[in-house]
């Protein structure tokens, strides 16, 4: 299982690199800032991601509290308590993300981003494509492969949909 967790860490570093590149590329259109929590919500993750984050938090001596009232329970005064180790999806918040969407006349590439970003009139002229977006299908496929490898190595299965785990369970896991 440790090997799969290492692969997860490798994927996380790759995503961080791609995210940094997009943050620089789109800096003049992004409104993302500290204490904006618009994209935050309670999440479920694959067990491989859950246990990688749990391991990281334990190593760093971080024991987050969970606020039932917050959009994501890990928010405290507008800040993410698990920020350095937040899930991959959280690292992409606000950025232009591409997904293949099945529509009536076939699959179509859709781009999503926070509505506060790219709101400037001149942003309407941006042609989104592979060079200035993050392909989330590739990210999710890689994560799904790691999930299968983690299960094959004897990793625990979650009790959520398709064996996913609520991130909220980190709190009791770290007790
Ligand atoms: S884990 Fe952190 S970044 Fe992700 S949704 Fe929760 S508070 Fe937001």
PDB file of C-alpha atoms and ligand atoms in Angstrom:
ATOM      1  CA  UNK A   1       0.000   0.000   0.000  1.00  0.00           C
ATOM      2  CA  UNK A   2       2.902   2.366   0.738  1.00  0.00           C
ATOM      3  CA  UNK A   3       3.946   2.196  -2.883  1.00  0.00           C
ATOM      4  CA  UNK A   4       0.479   3.305  -4.022  1.00  0.00           C
ATOM      5  CA  UNK A   5       0.478   6.143  -1.490  1.00  0.00           C
ATOM      6  CA  UNK A   6       3.854   7.210  -2.933  1.00  0.00           C
ATOM      7  CA  UNK A   7       2.303   7.223  -6.391  1.00  0.00           C
ATOM      8  CA  UNK A   8      -0.523   9.384  -5.046  1.00  0.00           C
ATOM      9  CA  UNK A   9       2.056  11.851  -3.679  1.00  0.00           C
ATOM     10  CA  UNK A  10       3.737  11.869  -7.093  1.00  0.00           C
ATOM     11  CA  UNK A  11       0.415  12.624  -8.795  1.00  0.00           C
ATOM     12  CA  UNK A  12      -0.247  15.409  -6.276  1.00  0.00           C
ATOM     13  CA  UNK A  13       3.116  17.009  -7.056  1.00  0.00           C
ATOM     14  CA  UNK A  14       2.329  16.832 -10.783  1.00  0.00           C
ATOM     15  CA  UNK A  15      -1.074  18.444 -10.282  1.00  0.00           C
ATOM     16  CA  UNK A  16       0.504  21.190  -8.161  1.00  0.00           C
ATOM     17  CA  UNK A  17       2.937  21.912 -11.021  1.00  0.00           C
ATOM     18  CA  UNK A  18       0.147  22.099 -13.577  1.00  0.00           C
ATOM     19  CA  UNK A  19      -1.936  24.264 -11.246  1.00  0.00           C
ATOM     20  CA  UNK A  20       1.004  26.645 -10.701  1.00  0.00           C
ATOM     21  CA  UNK A  21       1.408  26.980 -14.459  1.00  0.00           C
ATOM     22  CA  UNK A  22      -2.297  27.788 -14.920  1.00  0.00           C
ATOM     23  CA  UNK A  23      -2.269  30.252 -12.015  1.00  0.00           C
ATOM     24  CA  UNK A  24       0.553  32.144 -13.721  1.00  0.00           C
ATOM     25  CA  UNK A  25      -0.968  31.883 -17.184  1.00  0.00           C
ATOM     26  CA  UNK A  26      -4.389  33.161 -16.103  1.00  0.00           C
ATOM     27  CA  UNK A  27      -3.275  35.461 -13.279  1.00  0.00           C
ATOM     28  CA  UNK A  28      -4.914  38.568 -14.792  1.00  0.00           C
ATOM     29  CA  UNK A  29      -8.340  36.857 -14.885  1.00  0.00           C
ATOM     30  CA  UNK A  30      -8.322  35.082 -11.505  1.00  0.00           C
ATOM     31  CA  UNK A  31     -10.108  36.479  -8.462  1.00  0.00           C
ATOM     32  CA  UNK A  32      -9.134  33.534  -6.211  1.00  0.00           C
ATOM     33  CA  UNK A  33      -7.807  34.778  -2.901  1.00  0.00           C
ATOM     34  CA  UNK A  34      -7.213  33.704   0.689  1.00  0.00           C
ATOM     35  CA  UNK A  35     -10.444  33.168   2.651  1.00  0.00           C
ATOM     36  CA  UNK A  36     -12.598  32.781  -0.446  1.00  0.00           C
ATOM     37  CA  UNK A  37     -14.390  29.504   0.225  1.00  0.00           C
ATOM     38  CA  UNK A  38     -16.861  29.547  -2.674  1.00  0.00           C
ATOM     39  CA  UNK A  39     -15.601  26.240  -4.079  1.00  0.00           C
ATOM     40  CA  UNK A  40     -15.421  24.449  -0.708  1.00  0.00           C
ATOM     41  CA  UNK A  41     -17.894  21.705   0.150  1.00  0.00           C
ATOM     42  CA  UNK A  42     -17.870  18.458   2.100  1.00  0.00           C
ATOM     43  CA  UNK A  43     -16.189  15.854  -0.079  1.00  0.00           C
ATOM     44  CA  UNK A  44     -15.823  12.147  -0.487  1.00  0.00           C
ATOM     45  CA  UNK A  45     -12.524  10.772  -1.771  1.00  0.00           C
ATOM     46  CA  UNK A  46     -11.131   7.396  -2.777  1.00  0.00           C
ATOM     47  CA  UNK A  47      -9.590   5.507   0.155  1.00  0.00           C
ATOM     48  CA  UNK A  48      -6.094   5.919  -1.332  1.00  0.00           C
ATOM     49  CA  UNK A  49      -6.457   9.698  -1.106  1.00  0.00           C
ATOM     50  CA  UNK A  50      -8.052   9.496   2.345  1.00  0.00           C
ATOM     51  CA  UNK A  51      -5.234   7.402   3.818  1.00  0.00           C
ATOM     52  CA  UNK A  52      -2.520   9.451   2.079  1.00  0.00           C
ATOM     53  CA  UNK A  53      -3.969  12.647   3.607  1.00  0.00           C
ATOM     54  CA  UNK A  54      -4.385  10.966   6.991  1.00  0.00           C
ATOM     55  CA  UNK A  55      -0.751   9.838   6.906  1.00  0.00           C
ATOM     56  CA  UNK A  56       0.410  13.345   5.954  1.00  0.00           C
ATOM     57  CA  UNK A  57      -1.636  14.987   8.709  1.00  0.00           C
ATOM     58  CA  UNK A  58      -0.340  12.507  11.280  1.00  0.00           C
ATOM     59  CA  UNK A  59       3.273  13.120  10.214  1.00  0.00           C
ATOM     60  CA  UNK A  60       2.731  16.884  10.401  1.00  0.00           C
ATOM     61  CA  UNK A  61       1.026  16.601  13.810  1.00  0.00           C
ATOM     62  CA  UNK A  62      -2.144  18.278  12.488  1.00  0.00           C
ATOM     63  CA  UNK A  63      -5.438  17.272  14.134  1.00  0.00           C
ATOM     64  CA  UNK A  64      -8.185  19.217  12.374  1.00  0.00           C
ATOM     65  CA  UNK A  65     -11.544  19.877  13.988  1.00  0.00           C
ATOM     66  CA  UNK A  66     -14.734  19.436  11.968  1.00  0.00           C
ATOM     67  CA  UNK A  67     -17.352  22.169  11.854  1.00  0.00           C
ATOM     68  CA  UNK A  68     -20.746  20.677  10.955  1.00  0.00           C
ATOM     69  CA  UNK A  69     -22.073  24.147  10.068  1.00  0.00           C
ATOM     70  CA  UNK A  70     -19.375  25.051   7.548  1.00  0.00           C
ATOM     71  CA  UNK A  71     -19.643  24.465   3.780  1.00  0.00           C
ATOM     72  CA  UNK A  72     -16.719  22.083   4.269  1.00  0.00           C
ATOM     73  CA  UNK A  73     -16.207  21.010   7.851  1.00  0.00           C
ATOM     74  CA  UNK A  74     -12.467  21.626   7.599  1.00  0.00           C
ATOM     75  CA  UNK A  75     -12.939  25.364   7.207  1.00  0.00           C
ATOM     76  CA  UNK A  76     -11.980  27.430  10.227  1.00  0.00           C
ATOM     77  CA  UNK A  77     -12.365  31.213  10.017  1.00  0.00           C
ATOM     78  CA  UNK A  78     -12.363  30.917   6.241  1.00  0.00           C
ATOM     79  CA  UNK A  79      -9.159  28.902   6.063  1.00  0.00           C
ATOM     80  CA  UNK A  80      -8.642  25.229   5.251  1.00  0.00           C
ATOM     81  CA  UNK A  81      -7.178  23.402   8.243  1.00  0.00           C
ATOM     82  CA  UNK A  82      -5.710  20.693   6.021  1.00  0.00           C
ATOM     83  CA  UNK A  83      -4.531  23.032   3.257  1.00  0.00           C
ATOM     84  CA  UNK A  84      -1.040  21.553   2.564  1.00  0.00           C
ATOM     85  CA  UNK A  85      -2.600  18.100   2.231  1.00  0.00           C
ATOM     86  CA  UNK A  86      -6.016  18.999   0.771  1.00  0.00           C
ATOM     87  CA  UNK A  87      -7.441  16.606  -1.855  1.00  0.00           C
ATOM     88  CA  UNK A  88      -6.505  16.951  -5.525  1.00  0.00           C
ATOM     89  CA  UNK A  89      -9.864  18.420  -6.467  1.00  0.00           C
ATOM     90  CA  UNK A  90      -9.374  21.240  -3.942  1.00  0.00           C
ATOM     91  CA  UNK A  91      -6.051  22.122  -5.587  1.00  0.00           C
ATOM     92  CA  UNK A  92      -7.872  22.851  -8.840  1.00  0.00           C
ATOM     93  CA  UNK A  93     -10.549  25.128  -7.348  1.00  0.00           C
ATOM     94  CA  UNK A  94     -11.512  28.028  -9.565  1.00  0.00           C
ATOM     95  CA  UNK A  95      -9.309  27.091 -12.530  1.00  0.00           C
ATOM     96  CA  UNK A  96     -10.526  26.179 -16.034  1.00  0.00           C
ATOM     97  CA  UNK A  97     -11.094  22.431 -15.924  1.00  0.00           C
ATOM     98  CA  UNK A  98     -12.007  20.255 -18.904  1.00  0.00           C
ATOM     99  CA  UNK A  99     -14.337  17.262 -18.734  1.00  0.00           C
ATOM    100  CA  UNK A 100     -15.735  15.080 -21.498  1.00  0.00           C
ATOM    101  CA  UNK A 101     -19.500  15.377 -21.229  1.00  0.00           C
ATOM    102  CA  UNK A 102     -21.856  12.864 -22.868  1.00  0.00           C
ATOM    103  CA  UNK A 103     -24.511  14.853 -24.705  1.00  0.00           C
ATOM    104  CA  UNK A 104     -27.320  13.774 -27.079  1.00  0.00           C
ATOM    105  CA  UNK A 105     -25.173  14.222 -30.169  1.00  0.00           C
ATOM    106  CA  UNK A 106     -22.062  12.647 -28.646  1.00  0.00           C
ATOM    107  CA  UNK A 107     -19.271  13.478 -26.201  1.00  0.00           C
ATOM    108  CA  UNK A 108     -18.324  17.165 -25.902  1.00  0.00           C
ATOM    109  CA  UNK A 109     -15.413  18.752 -24.054  1.00  0.00           C
ATOM    110  CA  UNK A 110     -16.828  21.139 -21.418  1.00  0.00           C
ATOM    111  CA  UNK A 111     -14.794  23.778 -19.579  1.00  0.00           C
ATOM    112  CA  UNK A 112     -15.806  24.837 -16.080  1.00  0.00           C
ATOM    113  CA  UNK A 113     -14.314  27.467 -13.758  1.00  0.00           C
ATOM    114  CA  UNK A 114     -15.391  29.680 -10.876  1.00  0.00           C
ATOM    115  CA  UNK A 115     -17.777  32.349 -12.197  1.00  0.00           C
ATOM    116  CA  UNK A 116     -15.824  35.044 -10.367  1.00  0.00           C
ATOM    117  CA  UNK A 117     -12.850  34.227 -12.594  1.00  0.00           C
ATOM    118  CA  UNK A 118     -12.722  35.152 -16.289  1.00  0.00           C
ATOM    119  CA  UNK A 119     -15.507  37.692 -15.680  1.00  0.00           C
ATOM    120  CA  UNK A 120     -13.643  40.512 -17.462  1.00  0.00           C
ATOM    121  CA  UNK A 121     -15.163  41.255 -20.908  1.00  0.00           C
ATOM    122  CA  UNK A 122     -11.895  40.500 -22.698  1.00  0.00           C
ATOM    123  CA  UNK A 123     -11.868  36.995 -21.155  1.00  0.00           C
ATOM    124  CA  UNK A 124     -14.722  36.078 -23.504  1.00  0.00           C
ATOM    125  CA  UNK A 125     -12.143  35.932 -26.292  1.00  0.00           C
ATOM    126  CA  UNK A 126     -10.048  33.222 -24.576  1.00  0.00           C
ATOM    127  CA  UNK A 127      -9.982  29.999 -26.574  1.00  0.00           C
ATOM    128  CA  UNK A 128      -9.791  27.282 -23.956  1.00  0.00           C
ATOM    129  CA  UNK A 129      -7.880  24.195 -25.031  1.00  0.00           C
ATOM    130  CA  UNK A 130      -5.297  21.672 -23.840  1.00  0.00           C
ATOM    131  CA  UNK A 131      -2.625  24.370 -23.317  1.00  0.00           C
ATOM    132  CA  UNK A 132      -4.571  26.537 -20.889  1.00  0.00           C
ATOM    133  CA  UNK A 133      -6.834  24.124 -19.008  1.00  0.00           C
ATOM    134  CA  UNK A 134      -6.494  21.100 -16.755  1.00  0.00           C
ATOM    135  CA  UNK A 135      -7.831  17.823 -18.133  1.00  0.00           C
ATOM    136  CA  UNK A 136      -9.774  16.433 -15.169  1.00  0.00           C
ATOM    137  CA  UNK A 137     -10.689  13.196 -16.929  1.00  0.00           C
ATOM    138  CA  UNK A 138      -6.994  12.288 -17.038  1.00  0.00           C
ATOM    139  CA  UNK A 139      -6.610  13.245 -13.369  1.00  0.00           C
ATOM    140  CA  UNK A 140      -9.672  11.210 -12.381  1.00  0.00           C
ATOM    141  CA  UNK A 141      -8.591   8.206 -14.465  1.00  0.00           C
ATOM    142  CA  UNK A 142      -5.177   8.226 -12.792  1.00  0.00           C
ATOM    143  CA  UNK A 143      -6.808   8.512  -9.385  1.00  0.00           C
ATOM    144  CA  UNK A 144      -9.186   5.644 -10.218  1.00  0.00           C
ATOM    145  CA  UNK A 145      -6.202   3.486 -11.263  1.00  0.00           C
ATOM    146  CA  UNK A 146      -4.489   4.257  -7.957  1.00  0.00           C
ATOM    147  CA  UNK A 147      -7.713   3.371  -6.163  1.00  0.00           C
ATOM    148  CA  UNK A 148      -7.769  -0.058  -7.827  1.00  0.00           C
ATOM    149  CA  UNK A 149      -4.086  -0.630  -7.042  1.00  0.00           C
ATOM    150  CA  UNK A 150      -4.726   0.385  -3.423  1.00  0.00           C
ATOM    151  CA  UNK A 151      -7.632  -2.100  -3.153  1.00  0.00           C
ATOM    152  CA  UNK A 152      -5.536  -4.826  -4.793  1.00  0.00           C
ATOM    153  CA  UNK A 153      -2.796  -4.194  -2.219  1.00  0.00           C
ATOM    154  CA  UNK A 154      -5.334  -4.816   0.555  1.00  0.00           C
ATOM    155  CA  UNK A 155      -6.329  -1.219   1.275  1.00  0.00           C
ATOM    156  CA  UNK A 156      -9.631  -0.689   3.099  1.00  0.00           C
ATOM    157  CA  UNK A 157     -12.796   0.132   1.159  1.00  0.00           C
ATOM    158  CA  UNK A 158     -14.970   3.057   2.209  1.00  0.00           C
ATOM    159  CA  UNK A 159     -18.652   2.809   3.058  1.00  0.00           C
ATOM    160  CA  UNK A 160     -19.716   5.558   0.640  1.00  0.00           C
ATOM    161  CA  UNK A 161     -20.805   5.341  -2.987  1.00  0.00           C
ATOM    162  CA  UNK A 162     -18.466   3.025  -4.958  1.00  0.00           C
ATOM    163  CA  UNK A 163     -16.370   2.523  -1.831  1.00  0.00           C
ATOM    164  CA  UNK A 164     -15.495   6.206  -1.412  1.00  0.00           C
ATOM    165  CA  UNK A 165     -14.904   7.770   2.019  1.00  0.00           C
ATOM    166  CA  UNK A 166     -16.203  10.992   3.527  1.00  0.00           C
ATOM    167  CA  UNK A 167     -13.264  13.284   4.202  1.00  0.00           C
ATOM    168  CA  UNK A 168     -15.022  14.148   7.474  1.00  0.00           C
ATOM    169  CA  UNK A 169     -13.967  10.718   8.821  1.00  0.00           C
ATOM    170  CA  UNK A 170     -10.388  12.011   8.976  1.00  0.00           C
ATOM    171  CA  UNK A 171     -11.185  13.513  12.360  1.00  0.00           C
ATOM    172  CA  UNK A 172     -12.041  10.196  14.043  1.00  0.00           C
ATOM    173  CA  UNK A 173      -9.288   8.437  12.093  1.00  0.00           C
ATOM    174  CA  UNK A 174      -6.688  10.767  13.596  1.00  0.00           C
ATOM    175  CA  UNK A 175      -7.896  10.440  17.212  1.00  0.00           C
TER     176      UNK A 175
HETATM  177  S1  LIG B   1     -10.636  20.281   2.239  1.00  0.00           S
HETATM  178 FE1  LIG B   1     -10.062  22.442   2.426  1.00  0.00          FE
HETATM  179  S2  LIG B   1      -9.907  23.245   0.321  1.00  0.00           S
HETATM  180 FE2  LIG B   1     -11.024  21.280   0.241  1.00  0.00          FE
HETATM  181  S3  LIG B   1     -13.199  21.827   0.324  1.00  0.00           S
HETATM  182 FE3  LIG B   1     -12.524  21.459   2.456  1.00  0.00          FE
HETATM  183  S4  LIG B   1     -11.865  23.457   3.281  1.00  0.00           S
HETATM  184 FE4  LIG B   1     -12.021  23.646   1.021  1.00  0.00          FE
END
